[in-house]
Short mmCIF file of C-alpha atoms and ligand atoms in Angstrom, two decimals:
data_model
loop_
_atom_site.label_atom_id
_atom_site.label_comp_id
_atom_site.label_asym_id
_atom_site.label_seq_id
_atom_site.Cartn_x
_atom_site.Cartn_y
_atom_site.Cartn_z
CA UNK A 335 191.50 90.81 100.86
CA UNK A 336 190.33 91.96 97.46
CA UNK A 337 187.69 94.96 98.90
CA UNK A 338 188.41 98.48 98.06
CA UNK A 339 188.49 100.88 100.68
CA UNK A 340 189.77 104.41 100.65
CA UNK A 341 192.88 105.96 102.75
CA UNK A 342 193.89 109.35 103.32
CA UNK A 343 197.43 110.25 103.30
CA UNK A 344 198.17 109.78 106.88
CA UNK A 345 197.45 105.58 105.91
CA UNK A 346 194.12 105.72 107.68
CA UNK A 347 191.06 104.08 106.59
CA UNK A 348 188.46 106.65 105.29
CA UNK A 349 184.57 106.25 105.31
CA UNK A 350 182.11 108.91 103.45
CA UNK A 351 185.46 111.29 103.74
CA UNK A 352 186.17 110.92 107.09
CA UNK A 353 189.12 109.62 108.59
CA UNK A 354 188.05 106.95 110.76
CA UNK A 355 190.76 106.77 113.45
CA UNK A 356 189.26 110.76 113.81
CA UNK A 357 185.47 109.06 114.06
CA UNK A 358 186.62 106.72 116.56
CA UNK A 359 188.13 109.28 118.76
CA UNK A 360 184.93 111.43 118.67
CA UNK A 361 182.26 109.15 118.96
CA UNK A 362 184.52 106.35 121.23
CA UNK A 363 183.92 102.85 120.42
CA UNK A 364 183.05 100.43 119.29
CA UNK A 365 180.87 102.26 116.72
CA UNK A 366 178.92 101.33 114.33
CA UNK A 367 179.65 103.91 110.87
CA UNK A 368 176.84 103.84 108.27
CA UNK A 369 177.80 105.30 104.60
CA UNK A 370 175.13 107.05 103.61
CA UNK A 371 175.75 107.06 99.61
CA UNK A 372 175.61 103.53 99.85
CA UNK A 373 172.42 102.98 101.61
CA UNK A 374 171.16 105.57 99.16
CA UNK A 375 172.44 104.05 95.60
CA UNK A 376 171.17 100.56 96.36
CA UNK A 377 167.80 101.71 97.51
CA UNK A 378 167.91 103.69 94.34
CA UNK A 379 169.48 100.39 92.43
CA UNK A 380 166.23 99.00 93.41
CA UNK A 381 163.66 101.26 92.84
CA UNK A 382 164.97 102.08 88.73
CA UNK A 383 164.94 98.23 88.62
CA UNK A 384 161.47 98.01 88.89
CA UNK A 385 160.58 101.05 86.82
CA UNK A 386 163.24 99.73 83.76
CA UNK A 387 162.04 96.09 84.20
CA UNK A 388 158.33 95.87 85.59
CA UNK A 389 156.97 99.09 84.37
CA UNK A 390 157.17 100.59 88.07
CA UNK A 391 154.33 98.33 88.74
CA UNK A 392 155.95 97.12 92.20
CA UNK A 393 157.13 98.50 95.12
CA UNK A 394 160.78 97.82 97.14
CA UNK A 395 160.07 97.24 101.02
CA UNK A 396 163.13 98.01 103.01
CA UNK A 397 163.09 94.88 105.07
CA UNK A 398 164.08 96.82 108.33
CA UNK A 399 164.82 94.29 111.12
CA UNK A 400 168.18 94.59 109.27
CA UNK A 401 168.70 97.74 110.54
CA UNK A 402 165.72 99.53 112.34
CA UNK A 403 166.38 103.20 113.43
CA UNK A 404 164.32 106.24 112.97
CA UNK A 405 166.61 107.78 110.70
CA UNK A 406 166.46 104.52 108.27
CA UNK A 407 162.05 104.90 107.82
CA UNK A 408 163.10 108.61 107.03
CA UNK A 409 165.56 107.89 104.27
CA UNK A 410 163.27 105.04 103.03
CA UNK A 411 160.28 107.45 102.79
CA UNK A 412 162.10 109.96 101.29
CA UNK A 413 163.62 107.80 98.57
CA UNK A 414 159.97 106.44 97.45
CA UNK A 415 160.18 103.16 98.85
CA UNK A 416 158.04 100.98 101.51
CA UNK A 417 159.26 99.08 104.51
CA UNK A 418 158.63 95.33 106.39
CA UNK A 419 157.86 95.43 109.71
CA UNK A 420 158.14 92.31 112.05
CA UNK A 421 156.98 93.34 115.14
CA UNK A 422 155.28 96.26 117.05
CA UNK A 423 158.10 97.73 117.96
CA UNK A 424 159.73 98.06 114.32
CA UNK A 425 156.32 99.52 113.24
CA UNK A 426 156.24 101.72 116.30
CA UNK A 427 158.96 103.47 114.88
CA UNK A 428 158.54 103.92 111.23
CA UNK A 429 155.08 105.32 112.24
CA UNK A 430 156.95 107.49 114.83
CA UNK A 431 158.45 109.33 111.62
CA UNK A 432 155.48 109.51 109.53
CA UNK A 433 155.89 106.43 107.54
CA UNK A 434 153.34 106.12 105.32
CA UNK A 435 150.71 103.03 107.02
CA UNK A 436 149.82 101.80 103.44
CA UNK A 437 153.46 100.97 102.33
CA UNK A 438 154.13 99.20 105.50
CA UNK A 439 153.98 95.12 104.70
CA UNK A 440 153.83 93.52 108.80
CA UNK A 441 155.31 89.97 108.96
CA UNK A 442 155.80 88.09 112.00
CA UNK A 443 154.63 84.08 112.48
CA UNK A 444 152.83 84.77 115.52
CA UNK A 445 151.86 88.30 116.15
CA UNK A 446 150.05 89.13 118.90
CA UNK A 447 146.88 90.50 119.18
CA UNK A 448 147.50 93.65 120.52
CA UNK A 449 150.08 93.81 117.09
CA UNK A 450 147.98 93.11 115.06
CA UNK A 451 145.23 95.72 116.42
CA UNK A 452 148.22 98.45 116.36
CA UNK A 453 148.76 97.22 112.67
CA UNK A 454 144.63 97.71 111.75
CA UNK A 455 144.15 101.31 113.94
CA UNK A 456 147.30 102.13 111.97
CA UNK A 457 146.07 101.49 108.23
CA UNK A 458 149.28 99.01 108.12
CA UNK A 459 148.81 98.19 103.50
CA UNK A 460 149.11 94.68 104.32
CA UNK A 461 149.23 92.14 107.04
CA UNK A 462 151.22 88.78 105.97
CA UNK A 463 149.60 85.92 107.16
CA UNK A 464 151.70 83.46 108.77
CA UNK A 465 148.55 80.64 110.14
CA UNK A 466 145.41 79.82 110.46
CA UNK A 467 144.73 80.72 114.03
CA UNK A 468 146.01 84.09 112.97
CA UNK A 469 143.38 84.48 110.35
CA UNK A 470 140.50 84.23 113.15
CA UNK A 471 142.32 86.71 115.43
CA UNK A 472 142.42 89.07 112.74
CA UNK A 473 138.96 88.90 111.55
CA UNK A 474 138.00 89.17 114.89
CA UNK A 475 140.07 92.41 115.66
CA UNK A 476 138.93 93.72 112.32
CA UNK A 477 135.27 93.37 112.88
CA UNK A 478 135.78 94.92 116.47
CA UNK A 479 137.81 97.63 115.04
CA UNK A 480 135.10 98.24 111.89
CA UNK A 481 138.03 97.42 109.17
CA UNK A 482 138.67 95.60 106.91
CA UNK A 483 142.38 93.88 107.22
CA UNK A 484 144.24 93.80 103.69
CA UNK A 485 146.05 90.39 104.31
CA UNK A 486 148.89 88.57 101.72
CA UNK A 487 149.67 84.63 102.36
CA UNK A 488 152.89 83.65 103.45
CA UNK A 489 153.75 80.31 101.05
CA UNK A 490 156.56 78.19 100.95
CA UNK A 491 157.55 77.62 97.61
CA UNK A 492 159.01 74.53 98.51
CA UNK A 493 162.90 76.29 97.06
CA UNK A 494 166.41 75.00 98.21
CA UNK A 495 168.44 78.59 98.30
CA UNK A 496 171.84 77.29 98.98
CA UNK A 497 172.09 79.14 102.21
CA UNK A 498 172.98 78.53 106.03
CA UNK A 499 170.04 76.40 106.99
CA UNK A 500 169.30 79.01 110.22
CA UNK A 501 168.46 81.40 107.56
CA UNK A 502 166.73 78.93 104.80
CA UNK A 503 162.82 79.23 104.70
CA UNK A 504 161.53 78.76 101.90
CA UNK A 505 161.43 74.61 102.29
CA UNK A 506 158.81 72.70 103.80
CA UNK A 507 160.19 72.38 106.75
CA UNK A 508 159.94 76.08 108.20
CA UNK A 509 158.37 77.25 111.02
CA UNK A 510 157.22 80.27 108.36
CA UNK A 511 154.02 79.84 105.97
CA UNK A 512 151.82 77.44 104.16
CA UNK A 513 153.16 74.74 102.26
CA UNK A 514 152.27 74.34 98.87
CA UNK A 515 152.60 70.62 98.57
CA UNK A 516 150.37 69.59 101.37
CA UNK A 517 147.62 71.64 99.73
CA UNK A 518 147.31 73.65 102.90
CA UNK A 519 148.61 76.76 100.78
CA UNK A 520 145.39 76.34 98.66
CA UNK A 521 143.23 75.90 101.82
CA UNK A 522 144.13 78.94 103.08
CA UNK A 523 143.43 80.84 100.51
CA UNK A 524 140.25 80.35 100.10
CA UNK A 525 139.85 80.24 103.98
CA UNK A 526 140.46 83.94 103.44
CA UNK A 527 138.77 84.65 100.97
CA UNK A 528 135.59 83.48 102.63
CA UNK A 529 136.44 85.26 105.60
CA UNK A 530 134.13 88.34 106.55
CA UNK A 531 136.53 91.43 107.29
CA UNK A 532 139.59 90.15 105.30
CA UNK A 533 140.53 91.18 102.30
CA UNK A 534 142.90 89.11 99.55
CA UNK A 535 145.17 90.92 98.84
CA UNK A 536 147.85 88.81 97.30
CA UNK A 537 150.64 86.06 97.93
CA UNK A 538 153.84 86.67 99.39
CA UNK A 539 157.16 84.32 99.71
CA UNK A 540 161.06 84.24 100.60
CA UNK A 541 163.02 81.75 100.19
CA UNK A 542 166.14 82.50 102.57
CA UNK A 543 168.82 85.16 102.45
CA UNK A 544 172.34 86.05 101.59
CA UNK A 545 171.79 84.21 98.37
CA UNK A 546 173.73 84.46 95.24
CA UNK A 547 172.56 83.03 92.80
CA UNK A 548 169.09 84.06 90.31
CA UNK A 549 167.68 80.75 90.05
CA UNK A 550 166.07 80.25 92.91
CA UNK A 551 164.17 83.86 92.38
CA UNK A 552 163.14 82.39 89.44
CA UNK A 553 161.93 79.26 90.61
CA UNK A 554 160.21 80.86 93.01
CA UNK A 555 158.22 83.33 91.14
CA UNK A 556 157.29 80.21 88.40
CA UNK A 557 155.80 78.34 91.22
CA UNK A 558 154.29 81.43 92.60
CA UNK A 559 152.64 82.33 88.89
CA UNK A 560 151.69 78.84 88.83
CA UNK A 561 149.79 78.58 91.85
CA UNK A 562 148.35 82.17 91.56
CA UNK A 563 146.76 80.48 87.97
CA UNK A 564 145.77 77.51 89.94
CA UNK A 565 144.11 79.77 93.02
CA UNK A 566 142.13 81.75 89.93
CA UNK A 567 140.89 77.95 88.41
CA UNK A 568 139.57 77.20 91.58
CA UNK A 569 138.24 80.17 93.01
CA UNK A 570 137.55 82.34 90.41
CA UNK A 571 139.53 85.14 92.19
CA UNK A 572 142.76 86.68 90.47
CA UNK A 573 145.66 87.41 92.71
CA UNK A 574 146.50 91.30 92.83
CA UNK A 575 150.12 91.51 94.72
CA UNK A 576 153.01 88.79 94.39
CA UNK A 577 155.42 89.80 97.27
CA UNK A 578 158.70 88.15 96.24
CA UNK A 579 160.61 88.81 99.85
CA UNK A 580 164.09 89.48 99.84
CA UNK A 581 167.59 87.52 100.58
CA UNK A 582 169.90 88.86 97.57
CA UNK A 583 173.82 88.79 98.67
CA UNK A 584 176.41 90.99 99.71
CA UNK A 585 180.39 90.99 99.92
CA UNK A 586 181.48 90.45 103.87
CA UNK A 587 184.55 88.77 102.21
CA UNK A 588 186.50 87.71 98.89
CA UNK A 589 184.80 83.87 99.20
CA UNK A 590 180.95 86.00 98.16
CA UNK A 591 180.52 86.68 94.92
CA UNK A 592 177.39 89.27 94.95
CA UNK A 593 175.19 89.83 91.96
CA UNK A 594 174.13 93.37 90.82
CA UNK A 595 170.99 93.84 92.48
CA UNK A 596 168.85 94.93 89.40
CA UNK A 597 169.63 91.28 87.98
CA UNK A 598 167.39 90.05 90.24
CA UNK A 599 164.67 92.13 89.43
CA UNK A 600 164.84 91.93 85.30
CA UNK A 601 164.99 87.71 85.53
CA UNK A 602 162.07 87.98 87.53
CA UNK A 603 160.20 90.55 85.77
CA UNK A 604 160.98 88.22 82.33
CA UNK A 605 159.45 85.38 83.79
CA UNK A 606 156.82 86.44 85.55
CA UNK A 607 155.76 88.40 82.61
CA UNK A 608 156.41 84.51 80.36
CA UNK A 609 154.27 83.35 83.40
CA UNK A 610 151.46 85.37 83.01
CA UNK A 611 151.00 85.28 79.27
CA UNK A 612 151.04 81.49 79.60
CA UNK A 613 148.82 81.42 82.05
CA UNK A 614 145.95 83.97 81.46
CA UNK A 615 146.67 85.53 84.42
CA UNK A 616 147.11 89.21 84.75
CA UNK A 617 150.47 90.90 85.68
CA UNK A 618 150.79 91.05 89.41
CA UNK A 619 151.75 94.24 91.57
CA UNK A 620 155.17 92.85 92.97
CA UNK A 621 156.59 93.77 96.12
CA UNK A 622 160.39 92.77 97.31
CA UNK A 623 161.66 93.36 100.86
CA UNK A 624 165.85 93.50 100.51
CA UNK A 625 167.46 94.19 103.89
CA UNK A 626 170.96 93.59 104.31
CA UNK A 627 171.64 94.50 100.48
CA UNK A 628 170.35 97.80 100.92
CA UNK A 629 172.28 98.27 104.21
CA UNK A 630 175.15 95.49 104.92
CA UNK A 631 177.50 96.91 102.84
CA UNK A 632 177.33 100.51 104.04
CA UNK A 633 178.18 99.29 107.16
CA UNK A 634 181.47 99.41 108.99
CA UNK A 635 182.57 98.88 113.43
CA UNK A 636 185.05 100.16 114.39
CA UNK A 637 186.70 98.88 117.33
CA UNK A 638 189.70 99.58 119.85
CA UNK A 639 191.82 96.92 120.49
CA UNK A 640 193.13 96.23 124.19
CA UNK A 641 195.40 93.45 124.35
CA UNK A 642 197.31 91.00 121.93
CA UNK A 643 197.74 87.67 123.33
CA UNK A 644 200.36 85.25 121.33
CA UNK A 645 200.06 81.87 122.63
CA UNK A 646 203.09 79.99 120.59
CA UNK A 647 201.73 77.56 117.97
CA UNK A 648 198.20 77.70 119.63
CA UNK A 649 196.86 81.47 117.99
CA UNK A 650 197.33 85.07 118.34
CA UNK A 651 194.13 86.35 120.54
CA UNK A 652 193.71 90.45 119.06
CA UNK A 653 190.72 91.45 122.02
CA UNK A 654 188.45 94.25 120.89
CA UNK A 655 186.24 96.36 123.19
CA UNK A 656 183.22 94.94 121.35
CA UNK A 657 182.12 91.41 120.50
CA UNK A 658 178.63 89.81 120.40
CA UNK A 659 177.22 92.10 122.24
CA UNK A 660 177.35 94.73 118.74
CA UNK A 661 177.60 91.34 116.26
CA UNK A 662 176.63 88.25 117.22
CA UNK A 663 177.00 86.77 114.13
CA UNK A 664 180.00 84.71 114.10
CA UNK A 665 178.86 83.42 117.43
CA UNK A 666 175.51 82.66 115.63
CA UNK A 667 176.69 81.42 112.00
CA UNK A 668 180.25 81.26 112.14
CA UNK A 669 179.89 84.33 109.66
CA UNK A 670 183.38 85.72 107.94
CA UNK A 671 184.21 89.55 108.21
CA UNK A 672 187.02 91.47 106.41
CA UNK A 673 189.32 93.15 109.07
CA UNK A 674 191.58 95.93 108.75
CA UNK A 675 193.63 98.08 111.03
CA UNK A 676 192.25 101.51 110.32
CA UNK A 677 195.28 103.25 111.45
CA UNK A 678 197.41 100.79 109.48
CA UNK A 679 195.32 100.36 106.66
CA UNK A 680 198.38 100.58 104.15
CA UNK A 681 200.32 97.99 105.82
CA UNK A 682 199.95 94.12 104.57
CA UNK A 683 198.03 91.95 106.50
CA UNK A 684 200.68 89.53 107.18
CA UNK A 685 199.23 87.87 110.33
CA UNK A 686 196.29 85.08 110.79
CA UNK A 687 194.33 86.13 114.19
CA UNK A 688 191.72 85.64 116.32
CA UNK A 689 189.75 88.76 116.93
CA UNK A 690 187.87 88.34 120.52
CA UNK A 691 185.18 90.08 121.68
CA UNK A 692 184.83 91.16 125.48
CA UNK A 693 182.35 89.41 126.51
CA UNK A 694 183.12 86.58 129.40
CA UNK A 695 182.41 83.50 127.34
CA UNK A 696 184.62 81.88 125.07
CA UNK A 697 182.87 81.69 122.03
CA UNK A 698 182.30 85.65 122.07
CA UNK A 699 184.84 85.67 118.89
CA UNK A 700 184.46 88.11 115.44
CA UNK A 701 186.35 85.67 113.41
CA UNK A 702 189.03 83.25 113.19
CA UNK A 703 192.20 83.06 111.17
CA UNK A 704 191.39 86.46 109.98
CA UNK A 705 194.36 88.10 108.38
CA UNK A 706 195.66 91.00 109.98
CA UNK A 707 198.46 93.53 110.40
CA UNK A 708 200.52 94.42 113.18
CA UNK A 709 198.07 94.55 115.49
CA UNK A 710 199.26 96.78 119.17
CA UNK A 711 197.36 97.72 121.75
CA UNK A 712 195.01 101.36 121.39
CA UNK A 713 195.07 100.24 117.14
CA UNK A 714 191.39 101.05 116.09
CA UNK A 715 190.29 97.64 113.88
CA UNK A 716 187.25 97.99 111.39
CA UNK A 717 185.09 94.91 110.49
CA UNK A 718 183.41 95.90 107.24
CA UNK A 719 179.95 95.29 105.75
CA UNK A 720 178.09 94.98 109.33
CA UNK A 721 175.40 97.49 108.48
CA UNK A 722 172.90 94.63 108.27
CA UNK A 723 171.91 92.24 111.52
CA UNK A 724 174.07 93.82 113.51
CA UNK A 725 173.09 97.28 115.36
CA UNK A 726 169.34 95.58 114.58
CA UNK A 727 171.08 92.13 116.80
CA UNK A 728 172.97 93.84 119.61
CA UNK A 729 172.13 93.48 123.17
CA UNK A 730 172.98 94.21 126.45
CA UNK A 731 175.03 91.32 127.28
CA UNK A 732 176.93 91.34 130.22
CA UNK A 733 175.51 94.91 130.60
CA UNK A 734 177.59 96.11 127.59
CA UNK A 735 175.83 99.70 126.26
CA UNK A 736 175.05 99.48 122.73
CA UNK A 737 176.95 101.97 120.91
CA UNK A 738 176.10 104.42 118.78
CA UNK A 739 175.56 104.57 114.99
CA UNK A 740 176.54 107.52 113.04
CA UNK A 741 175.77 108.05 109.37
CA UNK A 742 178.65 109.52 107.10
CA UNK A 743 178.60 111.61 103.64
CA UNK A 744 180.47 114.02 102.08
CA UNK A 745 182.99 114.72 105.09
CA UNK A 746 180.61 114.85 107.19
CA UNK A 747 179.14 112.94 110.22
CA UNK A 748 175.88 112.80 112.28
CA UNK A 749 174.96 110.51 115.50
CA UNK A 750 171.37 108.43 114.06
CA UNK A 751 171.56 106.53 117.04
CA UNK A 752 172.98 107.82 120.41
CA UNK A 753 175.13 105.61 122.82
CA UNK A 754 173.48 103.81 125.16
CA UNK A 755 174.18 104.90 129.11
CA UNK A 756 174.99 103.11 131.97
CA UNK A 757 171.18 104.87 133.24
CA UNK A 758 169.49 103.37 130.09
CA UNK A 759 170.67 99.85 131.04
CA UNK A 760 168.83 100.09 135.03
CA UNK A 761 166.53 102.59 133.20
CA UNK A 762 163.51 99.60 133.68
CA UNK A 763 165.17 97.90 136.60
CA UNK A 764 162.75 98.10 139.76
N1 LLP B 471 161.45 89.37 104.05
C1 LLP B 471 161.26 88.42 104.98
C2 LLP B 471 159.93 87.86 105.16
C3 LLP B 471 162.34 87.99 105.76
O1 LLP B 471 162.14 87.04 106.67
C4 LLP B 471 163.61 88.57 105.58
C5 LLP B 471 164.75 88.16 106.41
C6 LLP B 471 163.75 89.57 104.61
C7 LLP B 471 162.65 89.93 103.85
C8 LLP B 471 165.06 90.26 104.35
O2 LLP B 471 166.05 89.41 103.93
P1 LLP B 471 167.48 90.00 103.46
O3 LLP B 471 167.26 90.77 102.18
O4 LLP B 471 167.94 90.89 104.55
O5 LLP B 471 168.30 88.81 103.28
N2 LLP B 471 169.91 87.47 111.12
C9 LLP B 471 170.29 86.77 109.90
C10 LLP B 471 169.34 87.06 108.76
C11 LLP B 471 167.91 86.73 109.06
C12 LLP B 471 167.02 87.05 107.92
C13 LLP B 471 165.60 86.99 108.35
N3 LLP B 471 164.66 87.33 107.36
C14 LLP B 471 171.72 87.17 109.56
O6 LLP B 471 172.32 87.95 110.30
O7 LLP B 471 172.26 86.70 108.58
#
């Protein structure tokens, strides 16, 4: 394992300062650890990007069903930036905070109506339109309501991103968005444009996620330019906002090899501005929506680890008190981790294990053939870069309690998120 990490000199892993075998005894675990500096320089990262590269005509939109928490819409509103919202409940609670309604973009291929009226009563900035049927609904609710709703088009640029296909949707066959190729993109368009109490606002798109590589960003924003120039030669009506989505890559392991996130943003910027010049079109507002690169990598579990079960030239089982109740990933997408022994974290990872969740079902695993030290019962094991899809995928499985997330900086911890009790889980039960 190539990743840096920082020790203290008692050989313990260290996150934001804190020794983590220390954070595990406080808070218990598993727990999920959230470095705050991180979260903060790539949110950062991305906001300078657009100011250096598009003029600061754009906005960043934390895409939050990564990781949706109070505490997240505060640090998002505080650092300038908007957020995505997928479903009532995620808007529920950046509105609980204060989060500004106009720099909230609300996705979601088949809201529901009483969504979509909590998205117009709250002044949500814009609505992304996912179908047709959706389109009366809102017009509907909008003329009820006496608004107007500021609506973008999802399209689907038609893009191959080179990613697991449960998390590709940018091709034709998605369940998300109009296809450009059918010419059903195009008949939307001007479906809303014609529609009383809609407004166009714009086009949006994404193409997948965890993604690596710039070329499909740029593909995608030449075949957005081009049909914006195409929706202005037919209609007459120039497109305002060109929301880009998100997907850029992070490290989990040595096999990903992330770009700089403001790379993104300048090859875009170049050829959308190419684009537009080309085109007589005018220079779009552009909105992105990263999620796991603005919190994956700050994110660390820590885990306790119960029993170690060698069965000879079969595997070594390591069994954490955690598993796919806290990250169902692997279980999911077969998706690769970097494990340590936090109390250990000096020692060489001479052994290839299993690491098991808790969970009664077989497949409840956090990786395979992971390489790992000494591993002994009460040794506290961290997974690193879970900050994304993970707290924002737990569930109560097996009526495991969700632990808690707490945010580190500068030697210092706070609980964002509090453990779940054995109460909350009957909390609803009648
Ligand atoms: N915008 C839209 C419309 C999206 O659907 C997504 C992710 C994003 C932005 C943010 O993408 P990101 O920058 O985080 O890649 N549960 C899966 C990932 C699902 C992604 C869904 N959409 C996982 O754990 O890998």
């Amino acid at each position: 394992m190539n990743r840096k990490f920082e020790t203290n000199n008692k050989g313990h892993l260290t996150l934001g300062g804190i020794d983590a075998v220390d954070l595990a005894k406080e808070y218990g675990t598993p727990l999920y650890v959230m470095e705050e500096d991180t979260i903060l320089s790539a949110m950062r990262e991305y906001k300078a990007s657009i100011d250096r590269f598009y003029d600061g005509n754009g906005l960043i939109c934390f895409a939050s069903k990564a990781f949706s928490c109070k505490e997240i819409y505060r640090i998002a509103m505080r650092e300038g930036l908007g957020t995505d919202v997928v479903s009532g409940g995620e808007l529920y609670t950046a509105l609980s905070v204060g989060f500004p309604a106009d720099k909230i973009c609300f996705h979601g291929n088949n809201k529901s109506d009483s969504e979509l009226e909590f998205a117009l009563k709250s002044g949500v900035g814009r609505i992304v339109l996912d179908n047709a049927e959706e389109l009366e609904r809102m017009s509907k609710i909008a003329e009820r309501l006496g608004v107007k709703a500021p609506v973008m088009i999802r399209i689907k640029p038609g893009v191959d991103a080179h990613t697991h296909s449960f998390v590709m949707t940018g091709q034709i066959d998605s369940k998300f968005g109009f296809a450009l190729e059918t010419g059903e993109a195009m008949d939307i368009v001007k479906k809303v444009i014609d529609t009383p109490n809609v407004i166009y606002k714009g086009l949006h798109c994404h193409i997948g996620s965890q993604i690596h590589e710039l070329l499909p960003f740029v593909e995608t924003a030449k075949i957005m330019m081009n049909f914006m120039a195409e929706v202005k030669k037919e209609t007459g009506v120039e497109t305002n906002d060109l929301n880009l989505g998100g997907g850029f890559g992070i490290t989990y392991t040595d096999e990903d090899k992330r770009i700089e996130y403001p790379a993104y943003m300048e090859a875009v910027s170049e050829t959308i501005h190419e684009r537009a010049e080309e085109l007589g079109i005018k220079l779009p507002f552009i909105l992105m929506e990263p999620g796991r690169s603005i919190v994956g990598e700050a994110g660390t579990t820590l885990y306790t680890i119960g029993a170690v079960k060698n069965i000879p030239n079969v595997r070594t089982y390591v069994s954490v008190d955690g598993g796919m109740f806290d990250n169902p990933r692997y279980i999911l997408y077969g998706s690769k981790y970097d494990f340590l022994l936090a109390n250990k974290a000096n020692e060489p990872a001479e052994n290839k294990v299993t690491v098991a969740g808790k969970c009664c079902e077989s497949g409840d695993l956090l990786g395979e053939n992971v390489p790992l030290g000494n591993a002994e019962c009460g040794d506290i094991c961290a997974v690193f870069s879970t900050g994304a899809y993970n707290f924002s995928m737990s569930s109560n499985y097996n009526r495991n309690v969700i632990p808690p997330v707490v945010f580190v900086k500068d030697g210092k911890a706070r609980v964002v998120v509090k453990k779940q009790t054995y109460e909350d889980l009957v909390r609803n039960d009648v």
